Amino acid sequence: MMQATGRLQLDITARLSMSLNNTPMAGNQLNVISGNFVIAQPLGVDDGIDYCHSGRVRRIDIQGINRVLEQGSIALLGPVAGSVTGETFNLLSEEVATQVAIKLNADKLIGFCSEQGVLDEAGNAIAELFPSEVNQLIEQLEAKELADEGHSSGTLRFLRGAQSACRAGIPRCHLISYKIDGALIQELFSIDGIGTQIVMASAEQVRQADIDDIGGIFELIRPLEEKGILVRRSREQLEQEIHQFTLIEKDGLVIGCAALYPYQQEKMAEMACVAIHPDYRDGNRGVLLLNHMKQQSKMMGIEHIFVLTTHSLHWFREQGFLEVGVESLPMAKQDLYNLQRRSKILSVSV
Ligand SMILES: CC(C)(COP(=O)(O)OP(=O)(O)OC[C@H]1O[C@@H](n2cnc3c(N)ncnc32)[C@H](O)[C@@H]1OP(=O)(O)O)[C@@H](O)C(=O)NCCC(=O)NCCS
């Protein structure tokens, strides 16, 4: 074990010593520092089984690791560590990584496994998991491990680590494949990533829009305005109406929006400018926005929501909207109704 770990450590150090001349980091040198940052203790004897040289983390010299990081070097830690008695113990690499990430207050914990992440029944990587879902998965994998005569899977070990990391406040843990070239870059620099992310709170959230969201909303609705699907809005109009908008945001990108214009006297409200980014359609996000608008309306004492649509008649019908005539609209809206656009009017009670 010591030989294998030592060889691996030297291999990684050699890779990180390679010339960076043909990369954007040309002229730089990576410094790699290893040491006795982790102190181990024996697992001991449990249930009559002597675990000999298998150990667990006793303590971590986090100040030492921070000093390495502050000077811009890479701290390379392995799964074999010394103890205070001078013996050497074999640790789980996932345990070392988790404990170090927690002590460092890291933003992320990233693990590599043979699969593309945690796979669903169809074999596709599940993009996002919450700690409660991780608990269920761990139970399933543990049952499988028992049936498989104790064959432990790297995914299971990582999920246990991710669970502890999430509980300790690490916002995101990622599991990606070591078999896919560039998996790390794809995971970190694409909106949906490539593997599985375990998150404390969803990367996607529904919230009221504010003035900083104008750019994002504009980008989302502009192509639909150009196709005549949505009525054109100027930037000034959007600025004035921004507080009427609710949006779905994912990692800083606006992927859905809708606006609600109340007509208090008639106890009616118009839902307008409903748009979901083309890459994120058919994921119930339209319904999510509609439910949000219904809740908002209820709180305002609104009884009916109406929409004017030219292209999404059937979608609204499927959500329980019924076609109504212009005369059902609030008077102020009837005056503004654009006869040439010939939009269909649909209404639903809240
Ligand atoms: C209409 C829209 C908001 C729906 O959002 P979404 O998140 O994709 O929808 P959901 O996931 O909630 O519903 C998906 C279902 O609606 C269907 N659907 C989507 N757009 C539709 C449309 N224009 N007409 C009829 N059905 C539609 C899908 O085929 C899917 O049906 P299925 O479940 O049977 O496969 C979205 O397609 C969109 O942004 N369209 C362009 C803008 C627009 O037309 N806005 C309305 C004008 S106010």
Coordinates of C-alpha atoms and ligand atoms in Angstrom, one line a residue:
M1 CA 0.0 0.0 0.0
M2 CA 2.8 2.4 0.9
Q3 CA 4.6 1.6 -2.3
A4 CA 1.5 2.1 -4.4
T5 CA 0.7 5.4 -2.7
G6 CA 4.3 6.6 -2.9
R7 CA 4.5 5.8 -6.6
L8 CA 1.2 7.6 -7.3
Q9 CA 2.3 10.6 -5.4
L10 CA 5.5 10.8 -7.4
D11 CA 3.5 10.3 -10.7
I12 CA 1.1 13.1 -9.8
T13 CA 4.0 15.4 -8.8
A14 CA 5.8 14.6 -12.1
R15 CA 2.7 15.4 -14.1
L16 CA 2.3 18.7 -12.3
S17 CA 6.0 19.5 -13.1
M18 CA 5.4 19.3 -16.9
S19 CA 6.2 22.3 -19.0
L20 CA 3.3 24.7 -19.4
N21 CA 4.8 26.3 -22.5
N22 CA 1.9 25.4 -24.9
T23 CA -0.8 26.5 -22.5
P24 CA -2.2 29.9 -21.3
M25 CA 0.0 29.4 -18.2
A26 CA 3.2 29.5 -20.2
G27 CA 6.1 30.9 -18.1
N28 CA 4.6 29.7 -14.8
Q29 CA 5.6 26.8 -12.6
L30 CA 3.3 24.8 -10.4
N31 CA 4.7 24.0 -6.9
V32 CA 3.5 20.9 -5.3
I33 CA 4.0 20.3 -1.6
S34 CA 3.3 17.1 0.4
G35 CA 3.9 16.5 4.0
N36 CA 2.6 15.3 7.3
F37 CA -0.5 17.5 7.2
V38 CA -2.7 14.5 8.2
I39 CA -2.2 12.5 11.4
A40 CA -3.8 9.1 11.6
Q41 CA -4.9 6.8 14.4
P42 CA -5.6 3.1 14.2
L43 CA -9.1 1.7 13.6
G44 CA -8.2 -0.8 16.3
V45 CA -10.2 -4.0 17.1
D46 CA -13.9 -3.9 16.4
D47 CA -16.2 -6.8 16.9
G48 CA -13.3 -9.1 17.2
I49 CA -11.7 -8.0 14.0
D50 CA -8.3 -6.4 14.2
Y51 CA -8.0 -3.7 11.5
C52 CA -4.2 -3.7 11.8
H53 CA -2.8 -0.9 9.6
S54 CA -6.2 0.5 8.6
G55 CA -6.8 3.9 10.3
R56 CA -8.8 7.0 10.4
V57 CA -8.0 10.7 10.4
R58 CA -7.0 11.9 13.9
R59 CA -6.2 15.5 13.1
I60 CA -5.3 17.8 10.2
D61 CA -2.8 20.6 10.2
I62 CA -5.1 23.0 8.5
Q63 CA -2.8 26.0 9.3
G64 CA 0.0 24.2 7.5
I65 CA -2.2 23.5 4.4
N66 CA -3.4 27.1 4.4
R67 CA 0.2 28.3 4.4
V68 CA 0.9 26.1 1.3
L69 CA -2.2 27.5 -0.4
E70 CA -1.5 31.1 0.5
Q71 CA 1.9 30.9 -1.3
G72 CA 0.1 29.7 -4.4
S73 CA 1.3 26.0 -4.1
I74 CA -0.7 22.8 -4.5
A75 CA -1.0 20.7 -1.3
L76 CA -0.9 17.0 -2.4
L77 CA -2.3 14.7 0.3
G78 CA -2.4 10.9 0.0
P79 CA -4.4 8.2 1.7
V80 CA -1.5 7.0 3.9
A81 CA -0.5 9.0 7.0
G82 CA 1.7 8.7 10.1
S83 CA 0.4 8.5 13.7
V84 CA 1.7 10.1 16.9
T85 CA 3.4 6.8 17.7
G86 CA 5.4 6.9 14.4
E87 CA 3.4 4.1 12.7
T88 CA 1.8 4.4 9.3
F89 CA -1.9 3.8 8.6
N90 CA -3.9 3.3 5.6
L91 CA -6.8 5.8 5.3
L92 CA -9.8 6.1 3.0
S93 CA -8.9 8.9 0.5
E94 CA -12.6 10.0 0.5
E95 CA -12.3 10.5 4.3
V96 CA -9.2 12.5 4.0
A97 CA -10.6 14.7 1.2
T98 CA -13.9 15.3 3.1
Q99 CA -12.2 16.1 6.4
V100 CA -9.8 18.5 4.7
A101 CA -12.6 20.2 2.7
I102 CA -14.6 20.7 5.9
K103 CA -11.7 22.1 7.9
L104 CA -10.7 24.4 5.0
N105 CA -14.3 25.6 4.7
A106 CA -14.0 24.8 1.1
D107 CA -16.5 26.0 -1.6
K108 CA -16.5 22.6 -3.3
L109 CA -15.5 18.9 -2.8
I110 CA -14.8 17.1 -6.1
G111 CA -14.5 13.4 -6.4
F112 CA -13.6 11.2 -9.4
C113 CA -15.1 7.8 -10.1
S114 CA -15.4 5.3 -13.0
E115 CA -18.9 6.4 -13.9
Q116 CA -20.1 9.8 -15.2
G117 CA -21.5 10.6 -11.7
V118 CA -24.5 9.0 -9.9
L119 CA -26.5 7.2 -12.6
D120 CA -30.3 6.8 -12.8
E121 CA -32.0 3.6 -13.9
A122 CA -31.5 4.5 -17.6
G123 CA -27.8 5.0 -17.0
N124 CA -27.8 8.8 -17.3
A125 CA -25.9 11.0 -14.8
I126 CA -28.3 12.6 -12.3
A127 CA -27.3 16.3 -12.5
E128 CA -28.4 17.4 -9.1
L129 CA -29.0 15.7 -5.8
F130 CA -30.1 17.0 -2.4
P131 CA -28.8 15.6 0.9
S132 CA -32.1 13.8 1.6
E133 CA -31.9 12.1 -1.8
V134 CA -28.3 11.2 -1.1
N135 CA -29.4 9.4 2.2
Q136 CA -31.8 7.2 0.1
L137 CA -29.1 6.4 -2.4
I138 CA -26.6 5.5 0.3
E139 CA -29.1 3.1 1.8
Q140 CA -29.7 1.5 -1.7
L141 CA -25.9 1.2 -2.4
E142 CA -25.3 -0.2 1.1
A143 CA -27.9 -2.9 0.4
K144 CA -26.2 -3.6 -2.9
E145 CA -22.8 -3.7 -1.2
L146 CA -24.1 -6.3 1.3
A147 CA -25.5 -8.5 -1.5
D148 CA -22.2 -8.1 -3.4
E149 CA -20.3 -9.6 -0.4
G150 CA -18.9 -6.4 0.8
H151 CA -17.6 -5.1 -2.6
S152 CA -17.4 -1.4 -1.7
S153 CA -18.0 1.1 -4.5
G154 CA -16.1 4.4 -4.8
T155 CA -19.4 6.2 -5.5
L156 CA -20.8 5.0 -2.1
R157 CA -17.7 6.2 -0.3
F158 CA -17.9 9.5 -2.0
L159 CA -21.6 9.9 -1.3
R160 CA -20.9 9.3 2.4
G161 CA -18.2 12.0 2.3
A162 CA -20.5 14.4 0.4
Q163 CA -23.2 13.8 3.0
S164 CA -20.9 14.8 5.8
A165 CA -19.5 17.7 3.8
C166 CA -23.0 19.1 3.0
R167 CA -24.0 18.8 6.7
A168 CA -20.9 20.7 7.6
G169 CA -21.9 23.5 5.3
I170 CA -19.9 22.8 2.1
P171 CA -22.3 24.2 -0.6
R172 CA -21.5 21.8 -3.4
C173 CA -19.9 18.4 -3.9
H174 CA -19.3 17.1 -7.4
L175 CA -18.8 13.5 -8.6
I176 CA -17.3 13.2 -12.1
S177 CA -15.6 10.5 -14.2
Y178 CA -11.8 10.1 -14.4
K179 CA -12.4 8.4 -17.7
I180 CA -13.7 11.5 -19.6
D181 CA -11.0 13.9 -20.8
G182 CA -11.8 17.4 -19.7
A183 CA -14.6 16.3 -17.3
L184 CA -13.5 18.7 -14.7
I185 CA -13.6 21.7 -17.1
Q186 CA -17.0 20.7 -18.4
E187 CA -18.4 20.2 -14.9
L188 CA -17.2 23.6 -13.6
F189 CA -17.6 25.7 -16.7
S190 CA -20.9 24.6 -18.2
I191 CA -24.3 25.6 -16.7
D192 CA -25.5 22.0 -16.3
G193 CA -22.2 20.3 -15.7
I194 CA -21.4 16.8 -16.8
G195 CA -21.6 14.7 -13.6
T196 CA -23.6 14.8 -10.4
Q197 CA -23.7 17.8 -8.1
I198 CA -24.8 17.3 -4.4
V199 CA -26.1 20.7 -3.3
M200 CA -27.6 22.1 -0.1
A201 CA -30.0 24.3 -2.0
S202 CA -31.0 24.0 -5.6
A203 CA -28.8 25.9 -8.1
E204 CA -32.2 26.8 -9.6
Q205 CA -34.4 29.2 -7.8
V206 CA -37.7 31.1 -8.4
R207 CA -37.6 34.7 -7.2
Q208 CA -38.8 38.2 -7.7
A209 CA -36.8 40.1 -10.3
D210 CA -34.9 43.3 -9.6
I211 CA -33.2 46.0 -11.6
D212 CA -30.0 43.9 -12.0
D213 CA -32.0 41.2 -13.9
I214 CA -33.0 43.4 -16.8
G215 CA -30.0 42.2 -19.0
G216 CA -30.8 38.5 -18.3
I217 CA -34.6 39.0 -19.0
F218 CA -33.8 40.9 -22.2
E219 CA -31.6 38.1 -23.5
L220 CA -34.3 35.6 -22.8
I221 CA -37.3 37.4 -24.3
R222 CA -35.6 39.2 -27.2
P223 CA -35.6 36.1 -29.6
L224 CA -39.2 35.5 -28.8
E225 CA -40.1 39.1 -29.5
E226 CA -38.3 39.0 -32.8
K227 CA -40.4 35.9 -33.8
G228 CA -43.6 37.8 -32.7
I229 CA -44.3 35.3 -30.0
L230 CA -44.1 37.9 -27.3
V231 CA -45.1 41.6 -27.5
R232 CA -42.0 43.9 -27.8
R233 CA -40.9 45.7 -24.7
S234 CA -38.4 48.5 -24.6
R235 CA -35.6 48.5 -22.0
E236 CA -37.3 51.5 -20.4
Q237 CA -40.6 49.7 -20.1
L238 CA -38.8 46.7 -18.6
E239 CA -37.1 48.9 -16.1
Q240 CA -40.4 50.4 -15.0
E241 CA -42.1 47.0 -14.8
I242 CA -39.3 45.0 -13.4
H243 CA -40.9 44.5 -10.0
Q244 CA -43.9 42.8 -11.7
F245 CA -41.5 40.0 -13.0
T246 CA -40.8 36.7 -11.4
L247 CA -38.0 34.7 -12.7
I248 CA -36.2 31.3 -12.6
E249 CA -32.5 31.7 -12.2
K250 CA -29.9 29.0 -12.5
D251 CA -26.3 29.7 -11.6
G252 CA -26.7 33.4 -12.4
L253 CA -28.5 32.8 -15.7
V254 CA -32.2 33.8 -16.2
I255 CA -33.8 30.7 -17.7
G256 CA -37.5 31.6 -17.2
C257 CA -39.6 34.7 -16.5
A258 CA -43.2 35.8 -16.3
A259 CA -44.9 39.1 -15.3
L260 CA -48.1 39.7 -13.3
Y261 CA -50.1 42.9 -13.9
P262 CA -52.9 43.2 -11.3
Y263 CA -56.3 45.0 -12.0
Q264 CA -57.3 45.3 -8.3
Q265 CA -60.8 46.7 -8.9
E266 CA -61.9 43.8 -11.1
K267 CA -60.0 41.3 -8.9
M268 CA -58.2 40.2 -12.1
A269 CA -54.5 40.0 -13.1
E270 CA -52.8 39.5 -16.4
M271 CA -50.0 37.0 -16.7
A272 CA -47.7 38.1 -19.5
C273 CA -44.2 37.7 -21.0
V274 CA -44.1 34.0 -20.0
A275 CA -40.9 32.5 -21.4
I276 CA -38.7 29.5 -20.6
H277 CA -35.2 29.4 -22.2
P278 CA -35.4 26.8 -25.1
D279 CA -32.7 24.6 -23.5
Y280 CA -34.9 24.3 -20.3
R281 CA -38.3 23.6 -21.8
D282 CA -40.5 20.6 -20.9
G283 CA -39.2 20.5 -17.4
N284 CA -42.4 21.8 -15.7
R285 CA -40.8 25.2 -15.3
G286 CA -43.7 26.9 -17.1
V287 CA -46.1 25.3 -14.5
L288 CA -43.8 26.3 -11.7
L289 CA -44.0 30.0 -12.8
L290 CA -47.8 29.7 -13.2
N291 CA -48.2 28.3 -9.7
H292 CA -46.0 31.1 -8.3
M293 CA -48.2 33.7 -10.1
K294 CA -51.4 32.0 -8.7
Q295 CA -50.0 32.2 -5.1
Q296 CA -49.0 35.8 -5.6
S297 CA -52.5 36.6 -7.0
K298 CA -54.2 34.9 -4.0
M299 CA -52.3 37.0 -1.6
M300 CA -53.5 40.2 -3.5
G301 CA -57.1 39.0 -3.4
I302 CA -57.1 38.4 -7.2
E303 CA -59.8 35.9 -8.3
H304 CA -58.9 35.4 -12.0
I305 CA -55.7 35.3 -14.1
F306 CA -55.9 36.0 -17.8
V307 CA -53.4 35.7 -20.6
L308 CA -53.2 36.9 -24.2
T309 CA -51.4 34.4 -26.4
T310 CA -50.8 33.8 -30.1
H311 CA -48.6 30.7 -30.0
S312 CA -49.3 28.8 -26.7
L313 CA -53.0 28.4 -26.7
H314 CA -52.9 24.7 -26.0
W315 CA -50.3 25.0 -23.3
F316 CA -52.5 27.4 -21.3
R317 CA -55.6 25.2 -22.0
E318 CA -53.7 22.2 -20.5
Q319 CA -53.1 24.3 -17.4
G320 CA -56.9 24.8 -17.0
F321 CA -57.3 28.1 -18.8
L322 CA -60.5 28.6 -20.8
E323 CA -61.0 30.9 -23.8
V324 CA -63.0 34.0 -23.1
G325 CA -64.0 37.1 -25.1
V326 CA -62.5 40.6 -25.0
E327 CA -65.5 41.8 -23.0
S328 CA -64.3 39.7 -20.1
L329 CA -61.1 41.8 -19.8
P330 CA -60.9 44.7 -17.4
M331 CA -62.0 47.9 -19.1
A332 CA -58.5 49.4 -19.1
K333 CA -57.2 46.3 -20.9
Q334 CA -60.0 46.2 -23.4
D335 CA -59.0 49.6 -24.6
L336 CA -55.4 48.4 -25.1
Y337 CA -56.4 45.1 -26.8
N338 CA -54.6 45.0 -30.2
L339 CA -57.1 43.7 -32.7
Q340 CA -54.5 43.2 -35.4
R341 CA -52.5 40.8 -33.2
R342 CA -55.6 38.7 -32.8
S343 CA -54.3 37.1 -29.6
K344 CA -56.5 34.5 -27.9
I345 CA -57.7 35.4 -24.5
L346 CA -57.7 32.8 -21.8
S347 CA -58.7 32.9 -18.2
V348 CA -58.3 30.7 -15.1
S349 CA -59.7 31.1 -11.6
V350 CA -57.1 31.3 -8.8
Ligands
LIG1 C1 -45.1 27.9 -23.2 C2 -43.8 27.7 -22.3 C3 -43.8 28.8 -21.3 C4 -44.0 26.3 -21.5 O1 -42.9 26.2 -20.6 P1 -42.3 24.7 -20.3 O2 -41.5 24.9 -19.0 O3 -41.5 24.2 -21.5 O4 -43.6 23.9 -20.1 P2 -43.9 22.7 -19.2 O5 -42.7 21.8 -18.9 O6 -44.6 23.2 -18.0 O7 -44.9 21.9 -20.0 C5 -44.4 21.1 -21.1 C6 -45.5 20.6 -22.0 O8 -46.2 21.6 -22.7 C7 -46.1 21.4 -24.1 N1 -45.9 22.7 -24.7 C8 -44.8 23.6 -24.6 N2 -45.0 24.7 -25.4 C9 -46.2 24.5 -25.9 C10 -47.0 25.3 -26.8 N3 -46.6 26.5 -27.2 N4 -48.2 24.9 -27.1 C11 -48.7 23.7 -26.7 N5 -48.0 22.9 -25.9 C12 -46.8 23.3 -25.5 C13 -44.9 20.5 -24.2 O9 -44.9 19.8 -25.5 C14 -45.0 19.6 -23.0 O10 -46.0 18.7 -23.3 P3 -45.8 17.1 -22.8 O11 -45.6 17.2 -21.3 O12 -47.0 16.5 -23.2 O13 -44.5 16.7 -23.5 C15 -42.5 27.6 -23.1 O14 -42.7 26.6 -24.1 C16 -42.2 28.9 -23.8 O15 -41.4 29.7 -23.2 N6 -42.7 29.2 -25.0 C17 -42.4 30.4 -25.8 C18 -43.0 31.6 -25.2 C19 -44.5 31.6 -25.1 O16 -45.2 31.1 -26.0 N7 -45.1 32.2 -24.0 C20 -46.5 32.3 -23.8 C21 -47.0 33.6 -24.3 S1 -47.6 34.6 -22.9

